[in-house]
Coordinates of C-alpha atoms in Angstrom, one line a residue:
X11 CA -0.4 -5.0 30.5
X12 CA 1.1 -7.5 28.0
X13 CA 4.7 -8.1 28.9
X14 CA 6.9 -8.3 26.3
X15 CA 10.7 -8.7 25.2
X16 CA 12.8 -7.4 21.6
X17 CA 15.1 -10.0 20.1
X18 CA 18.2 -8.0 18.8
X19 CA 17.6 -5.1 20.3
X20 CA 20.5 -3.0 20.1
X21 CA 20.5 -2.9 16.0
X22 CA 18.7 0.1 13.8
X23 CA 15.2 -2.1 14.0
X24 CA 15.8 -3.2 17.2
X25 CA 16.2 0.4 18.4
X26 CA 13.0 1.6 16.9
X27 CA 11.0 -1.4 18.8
X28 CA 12.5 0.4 22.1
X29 CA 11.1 3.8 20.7
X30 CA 7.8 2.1 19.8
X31 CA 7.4 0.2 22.7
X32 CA 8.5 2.5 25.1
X33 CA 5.5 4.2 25.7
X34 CA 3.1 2.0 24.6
X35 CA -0.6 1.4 26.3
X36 CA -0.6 -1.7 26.5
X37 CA 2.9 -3.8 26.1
X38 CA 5.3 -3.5 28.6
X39 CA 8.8 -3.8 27.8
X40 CA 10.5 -6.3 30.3
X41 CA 13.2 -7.9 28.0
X42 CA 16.1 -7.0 25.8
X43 CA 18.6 -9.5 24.2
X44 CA 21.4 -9.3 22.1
X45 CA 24.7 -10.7 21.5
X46 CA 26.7 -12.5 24.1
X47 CA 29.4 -10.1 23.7
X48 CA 26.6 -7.6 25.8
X49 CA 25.2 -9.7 27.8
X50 CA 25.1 -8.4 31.1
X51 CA 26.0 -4.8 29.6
X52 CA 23.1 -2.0 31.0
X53 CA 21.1 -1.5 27.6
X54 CA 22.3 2.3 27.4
X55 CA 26.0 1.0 27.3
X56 CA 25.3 -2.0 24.4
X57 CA 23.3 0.1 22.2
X58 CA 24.9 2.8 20.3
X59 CA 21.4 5.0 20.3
X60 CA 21.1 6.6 16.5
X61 CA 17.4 7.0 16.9
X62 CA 16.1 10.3 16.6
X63 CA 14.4 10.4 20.3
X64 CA 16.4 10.3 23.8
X65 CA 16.8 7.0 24.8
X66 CA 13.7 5.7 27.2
X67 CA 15.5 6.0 30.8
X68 CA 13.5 3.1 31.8
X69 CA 14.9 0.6 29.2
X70 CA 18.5 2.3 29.3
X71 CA 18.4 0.2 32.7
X72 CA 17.6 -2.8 31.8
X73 CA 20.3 -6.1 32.0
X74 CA 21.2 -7.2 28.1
X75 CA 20.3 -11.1 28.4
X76 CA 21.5 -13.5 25.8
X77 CA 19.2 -14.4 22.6
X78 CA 18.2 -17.6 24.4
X79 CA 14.8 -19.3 25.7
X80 CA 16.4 -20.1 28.7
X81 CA 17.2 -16.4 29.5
X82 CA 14.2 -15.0 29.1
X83 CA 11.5 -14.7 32.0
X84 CA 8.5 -16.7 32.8
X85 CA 6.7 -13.6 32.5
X86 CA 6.7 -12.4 29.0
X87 CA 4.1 -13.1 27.2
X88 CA 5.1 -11.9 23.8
X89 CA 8.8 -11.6 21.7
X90 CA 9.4 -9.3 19.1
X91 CA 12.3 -10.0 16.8
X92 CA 14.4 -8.0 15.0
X93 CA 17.3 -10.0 14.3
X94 CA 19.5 -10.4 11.6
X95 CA 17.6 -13.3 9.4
X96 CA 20.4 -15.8 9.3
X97 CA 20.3 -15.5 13.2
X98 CA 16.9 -15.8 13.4
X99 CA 16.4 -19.1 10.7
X100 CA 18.8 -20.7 13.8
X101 CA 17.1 -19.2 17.1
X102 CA 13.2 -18.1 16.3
X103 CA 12.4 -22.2 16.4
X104 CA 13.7 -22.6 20.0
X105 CA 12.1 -20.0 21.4
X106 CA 8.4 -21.0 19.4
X107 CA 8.9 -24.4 21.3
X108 CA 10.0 -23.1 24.4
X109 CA 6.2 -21.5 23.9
X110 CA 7.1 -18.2 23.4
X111 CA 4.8 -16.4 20.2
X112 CA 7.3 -14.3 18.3
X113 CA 6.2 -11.2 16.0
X114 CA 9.3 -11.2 13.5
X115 CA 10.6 -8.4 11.4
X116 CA 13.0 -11.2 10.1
X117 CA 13.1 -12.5 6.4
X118 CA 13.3 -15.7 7.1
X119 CA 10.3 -18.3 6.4
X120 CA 8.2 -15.1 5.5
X121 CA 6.5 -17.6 2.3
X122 CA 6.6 -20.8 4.7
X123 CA 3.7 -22.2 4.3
X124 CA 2.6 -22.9 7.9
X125 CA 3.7 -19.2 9.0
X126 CA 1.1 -16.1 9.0
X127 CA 2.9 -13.4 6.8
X128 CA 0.2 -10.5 8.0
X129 CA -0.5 -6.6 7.3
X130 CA -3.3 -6.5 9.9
X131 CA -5.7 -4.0 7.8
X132 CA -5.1 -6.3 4.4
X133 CA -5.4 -10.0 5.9
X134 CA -5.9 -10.8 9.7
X135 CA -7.6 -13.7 9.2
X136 CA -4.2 -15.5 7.8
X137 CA -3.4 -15.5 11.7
X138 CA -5.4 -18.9 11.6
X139 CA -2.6 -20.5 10.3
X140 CA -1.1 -20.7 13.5
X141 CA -3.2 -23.4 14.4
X142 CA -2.0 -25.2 11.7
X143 CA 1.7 -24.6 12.6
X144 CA 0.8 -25.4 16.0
X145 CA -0.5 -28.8 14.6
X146 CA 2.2 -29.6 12.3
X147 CA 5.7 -28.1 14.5
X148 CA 3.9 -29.8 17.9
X149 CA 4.9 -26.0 18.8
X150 CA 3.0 -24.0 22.2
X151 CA 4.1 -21.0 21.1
X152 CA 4.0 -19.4 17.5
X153 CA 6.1 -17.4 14.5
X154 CA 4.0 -14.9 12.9
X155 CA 5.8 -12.5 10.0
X156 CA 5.6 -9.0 8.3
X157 CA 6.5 -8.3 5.1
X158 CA 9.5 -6.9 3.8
X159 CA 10.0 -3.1 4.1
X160 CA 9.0 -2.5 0.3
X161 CA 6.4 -4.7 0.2
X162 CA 4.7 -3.8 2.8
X163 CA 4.9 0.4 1.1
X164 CA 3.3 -1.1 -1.7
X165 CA 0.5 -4.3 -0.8
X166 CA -2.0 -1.8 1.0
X167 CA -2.8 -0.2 -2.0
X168 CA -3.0 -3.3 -4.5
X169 CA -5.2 -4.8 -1.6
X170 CA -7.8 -1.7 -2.5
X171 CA -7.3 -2.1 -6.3
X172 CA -8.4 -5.8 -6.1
X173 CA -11.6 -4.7 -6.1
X174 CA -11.0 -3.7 -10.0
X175 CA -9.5 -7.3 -10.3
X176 CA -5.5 -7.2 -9.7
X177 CA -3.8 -8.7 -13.1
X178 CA -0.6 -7.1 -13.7
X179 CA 1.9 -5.3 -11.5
X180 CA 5.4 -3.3 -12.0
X181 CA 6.7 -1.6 -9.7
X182 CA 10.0 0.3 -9.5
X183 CA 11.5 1.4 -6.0
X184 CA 13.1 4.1 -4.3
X185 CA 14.5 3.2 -0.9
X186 CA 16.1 4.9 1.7
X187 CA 19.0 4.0 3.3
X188 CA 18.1 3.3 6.5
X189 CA 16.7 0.1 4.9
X190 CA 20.5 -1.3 4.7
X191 CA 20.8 -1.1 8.4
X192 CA 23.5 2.0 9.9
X193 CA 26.8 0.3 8.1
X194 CA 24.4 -1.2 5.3
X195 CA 25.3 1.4 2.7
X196 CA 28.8 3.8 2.5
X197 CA 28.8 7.2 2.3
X198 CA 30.6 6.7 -0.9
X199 CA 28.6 4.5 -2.6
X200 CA 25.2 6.5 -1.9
X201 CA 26.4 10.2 -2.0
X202 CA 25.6 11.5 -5.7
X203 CA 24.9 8.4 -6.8
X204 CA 21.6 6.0 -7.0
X205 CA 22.4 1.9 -6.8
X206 CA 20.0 -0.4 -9.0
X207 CA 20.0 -3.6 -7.5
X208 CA 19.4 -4.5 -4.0
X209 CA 19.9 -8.3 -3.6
X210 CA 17.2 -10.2 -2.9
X211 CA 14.4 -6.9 -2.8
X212 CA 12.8 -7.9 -5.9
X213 CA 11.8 -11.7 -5.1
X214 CA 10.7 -10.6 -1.6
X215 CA 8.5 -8.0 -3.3
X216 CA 7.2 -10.7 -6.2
X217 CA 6.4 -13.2 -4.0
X218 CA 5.6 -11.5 -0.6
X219 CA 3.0 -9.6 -2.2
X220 CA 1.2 -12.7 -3.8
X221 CA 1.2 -14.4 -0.2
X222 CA -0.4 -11.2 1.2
X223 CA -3.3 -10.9 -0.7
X224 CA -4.3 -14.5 -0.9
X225 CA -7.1 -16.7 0.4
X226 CA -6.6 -18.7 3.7
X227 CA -8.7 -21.7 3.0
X228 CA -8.3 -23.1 6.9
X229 CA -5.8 -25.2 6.0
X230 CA -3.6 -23.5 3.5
X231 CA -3.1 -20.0 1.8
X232 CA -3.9 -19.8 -2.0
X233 CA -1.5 -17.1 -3.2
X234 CA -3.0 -14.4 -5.3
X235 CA -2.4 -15.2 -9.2
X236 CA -1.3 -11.7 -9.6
X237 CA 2.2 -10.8 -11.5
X238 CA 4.5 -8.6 -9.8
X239 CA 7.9 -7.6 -11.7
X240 CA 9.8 -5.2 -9.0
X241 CA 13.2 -3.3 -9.7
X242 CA 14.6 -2.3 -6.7
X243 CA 16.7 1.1 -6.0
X244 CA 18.6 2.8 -3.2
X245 CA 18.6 6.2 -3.4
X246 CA 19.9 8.6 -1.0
X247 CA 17.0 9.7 1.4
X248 CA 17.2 8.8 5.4
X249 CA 13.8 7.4 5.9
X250 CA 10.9 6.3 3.9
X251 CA 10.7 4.2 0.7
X252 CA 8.6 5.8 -2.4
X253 CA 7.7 3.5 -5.2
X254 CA 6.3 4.3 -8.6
X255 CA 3.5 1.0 -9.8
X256 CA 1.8 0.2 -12.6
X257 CA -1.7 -1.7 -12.2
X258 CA -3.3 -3.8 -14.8
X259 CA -6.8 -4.7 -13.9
X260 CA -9.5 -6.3 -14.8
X261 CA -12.0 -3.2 -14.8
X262 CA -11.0 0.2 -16.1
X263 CA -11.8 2.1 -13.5
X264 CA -11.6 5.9 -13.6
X265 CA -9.1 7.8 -11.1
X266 CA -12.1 9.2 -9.1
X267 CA -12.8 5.4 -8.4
X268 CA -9.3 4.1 -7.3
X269 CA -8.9 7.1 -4.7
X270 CA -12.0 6.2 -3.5
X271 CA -11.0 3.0 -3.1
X272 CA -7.5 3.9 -1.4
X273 CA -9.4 6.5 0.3
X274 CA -11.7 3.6 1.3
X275 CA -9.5 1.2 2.4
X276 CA -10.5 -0.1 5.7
X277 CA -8.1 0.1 9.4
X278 CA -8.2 -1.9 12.1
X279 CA -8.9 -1.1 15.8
X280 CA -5.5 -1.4 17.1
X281 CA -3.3 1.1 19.1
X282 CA -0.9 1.6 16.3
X283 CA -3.0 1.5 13.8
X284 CA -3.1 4.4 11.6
X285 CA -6.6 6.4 10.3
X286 CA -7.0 6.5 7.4
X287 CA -4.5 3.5 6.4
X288 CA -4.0 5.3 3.3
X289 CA -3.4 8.9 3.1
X290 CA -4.4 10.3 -0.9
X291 CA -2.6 13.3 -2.2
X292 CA -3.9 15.1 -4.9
X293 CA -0.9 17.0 -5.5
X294 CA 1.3 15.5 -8.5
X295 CA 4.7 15.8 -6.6
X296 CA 3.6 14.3 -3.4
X297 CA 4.1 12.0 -1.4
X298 CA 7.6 13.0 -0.9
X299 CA 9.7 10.7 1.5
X300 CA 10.8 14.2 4.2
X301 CA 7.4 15.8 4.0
X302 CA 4.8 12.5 4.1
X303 CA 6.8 9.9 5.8
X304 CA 5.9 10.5 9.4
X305 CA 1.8 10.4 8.6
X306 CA 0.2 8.5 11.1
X307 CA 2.7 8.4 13.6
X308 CA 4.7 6.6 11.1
X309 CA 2.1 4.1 10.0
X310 CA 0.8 5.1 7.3
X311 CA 0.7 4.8 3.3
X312 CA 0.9 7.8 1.2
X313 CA -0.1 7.6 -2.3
X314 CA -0.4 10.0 -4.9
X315 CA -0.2 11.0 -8.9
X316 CA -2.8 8.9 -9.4
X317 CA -3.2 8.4 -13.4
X318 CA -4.8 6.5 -16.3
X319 CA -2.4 5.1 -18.7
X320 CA -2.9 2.6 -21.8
X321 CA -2.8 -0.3 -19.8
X322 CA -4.4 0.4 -16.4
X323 CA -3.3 2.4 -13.4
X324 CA 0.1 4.5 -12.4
X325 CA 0.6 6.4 -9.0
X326 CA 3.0 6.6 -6.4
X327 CA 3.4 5.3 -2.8
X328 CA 5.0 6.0 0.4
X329 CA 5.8 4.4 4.0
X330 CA 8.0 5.0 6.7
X331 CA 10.3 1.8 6.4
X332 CA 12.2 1.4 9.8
X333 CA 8.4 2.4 11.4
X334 CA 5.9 1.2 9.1
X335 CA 8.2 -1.3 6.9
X336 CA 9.9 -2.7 10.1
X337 CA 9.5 -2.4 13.8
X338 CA 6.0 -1.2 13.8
X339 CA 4.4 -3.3 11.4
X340 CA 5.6 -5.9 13.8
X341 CA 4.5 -3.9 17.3
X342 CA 0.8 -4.1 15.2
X343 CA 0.9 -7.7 14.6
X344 CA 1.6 -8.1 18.0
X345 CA -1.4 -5.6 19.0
X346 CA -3.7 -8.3 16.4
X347 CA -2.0 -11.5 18.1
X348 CA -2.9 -10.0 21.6
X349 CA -6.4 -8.6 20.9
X350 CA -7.5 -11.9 19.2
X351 CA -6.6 -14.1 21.8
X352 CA -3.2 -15.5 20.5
X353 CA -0.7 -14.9 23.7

């Protein structure tokens, strides 16, 4: 067993590691920091639980340390974090030289370009760059990134429809409240009401997506020359983020042709990794975020209403984003960093 340890843990993402990682084959939970207004709290008394299993009794138990290198044990051999990113643009650096390897759900230095940004089934091999952050940071340990909640709804699917060669893409979002954290969004802003603009969404999405599907040379990554235009909405749903894109490829393929390439598009053999990675409905109202949003344990991508238009390719897609978009995504590039010899 891998021992591991959550950065942030009593927070909405930080609470879905402890789900994720609770019964997990083959991490074992050790470690939980937060604040140093809990420190020393029992995890059960720092975290107000709001996920939607009972809390694990066997991490309710465990001491709250401080988000510090110095307080965590010799023992763990991998941290995931899930703190806020202005914490972790100040913190994640001490504990990569302390030689700790850090999966991070945090923002910060996602397009760096020494740090892996990695969706394991669209571009493991960017894990490579670690030796060249290792090189350049005199680091023994190592900051690896997933991508932002929408992005990573919407980058499995483009990944497949590269094969028509990946021009153009718009993309318009609908994402679910969860996404803004528990106090993220009021009642009285959401209820009846959709809000058009989520700061900083749509240049995560442009860029991120670019990062993703580029070329790691050995030394570098060569971003994808691919245009993405996102507008990014909350909408009142729980869980899940559903996102309506427009393709413009090179080819023209036919719809047959891009559901067998979603259909198609290849998983990895991880423990959280879902099969198929993309789940193709061929009913025109689906995926909907409180019927598809748990597929694959969470894991997932739905996509559906898969059209021809004028200029290329429309459809729809789907992922869980506190499980797929978040906490799991990192959980499964912690499963990659551990199975290729990384810890």
């Amino acid at each position: 067993m891998v021992n591991v340890g959550v950065l942030g843990a009593t927070g909405a993402v930080g609470q879905r590691f402890i789900q994720l990682l609770s019964e997990h084959d083959e991490f074992e939970l050790t470690t939980v920091t937060a604040s140093p207004e809990s420190a020393g709290d029992t995890y059960r008394e720092a975290a107000k639980w709001r996920v939607d299993t009972p809390i694990p009794e066997d991490v309710a138990t465990l001491e709250v340390r401080e988000t510090d290198p110095d307080a965590i044990p010799d023992d763990v051999d991998l941290l995931f974090s899930s703190l806020p990113s202005s914490v972790a643009e100040r913190v994640e650096h001490g504990f990569c030289e302390a030689g700790y390897v850090v999966s991070s759900n945090s923002s910060n230095e996602r397009t760096a370009d020494d740090v892996p940004l990695v969706i394991p089934e669209v571009n493991a091999d960017h894990l490579d760059l670690i030796e060249v952050q290792r090189d350049e940071r005199g680091w023994d340990g190592a900051l690896v990134k997933n991508p932002n909640c929408s992005t990573i709804t919407m980058v499995p699917t483009l990944a497949a429809l590269d094969a028509f060669g990946l021009d153009t893409v718009h993309v318009a979002t609908l994402q679910a409240v969860s996404g803004a954290g528990y106090s993220g969004v009021t009642s009285m802003e959401i209820l009846d009401n959709v809000l058009p603009h989520i700061g900083g969404e749509e240049s995560k999405m442009e860029s991120e997506s670019r990062k993703l599907l580029g070329e790691f040379t050995g030394a570098e990554v060569d971003w994808h020359d691919v245009d993405v235009s996102a507008s990014c909405n909350r909408v009142p749903t729980l869980d899940g983020h559903l996102e309506n894109v427009w393709a413009e490829l090179d080819d023209d393929p036919t719809v047959e042709a891009v559901v067998d390439a979603f259909e198609d598009a290849a998983s990895q053999d991880l423990p959280s990794a879902p099969d198929p990675l993309i789940h193709v409905f061929e009913e025109p109202d689906r995926p909907q975020p409180r019927l598809d949003r748990m597929l694959g344990g969470g894991m997932a991508v739905a996509a559906g209403g898969v059209q021809q238009t004028e200029s290329g390719i429309q459809y729809n897609t789907l992922a869980h984003n506190t499980i797929r978009g978040a906490a799991g995504a990192s959980v499964l590039n912690g499963e990659l960093l551990a199975r290729d010899g990384w810890l």
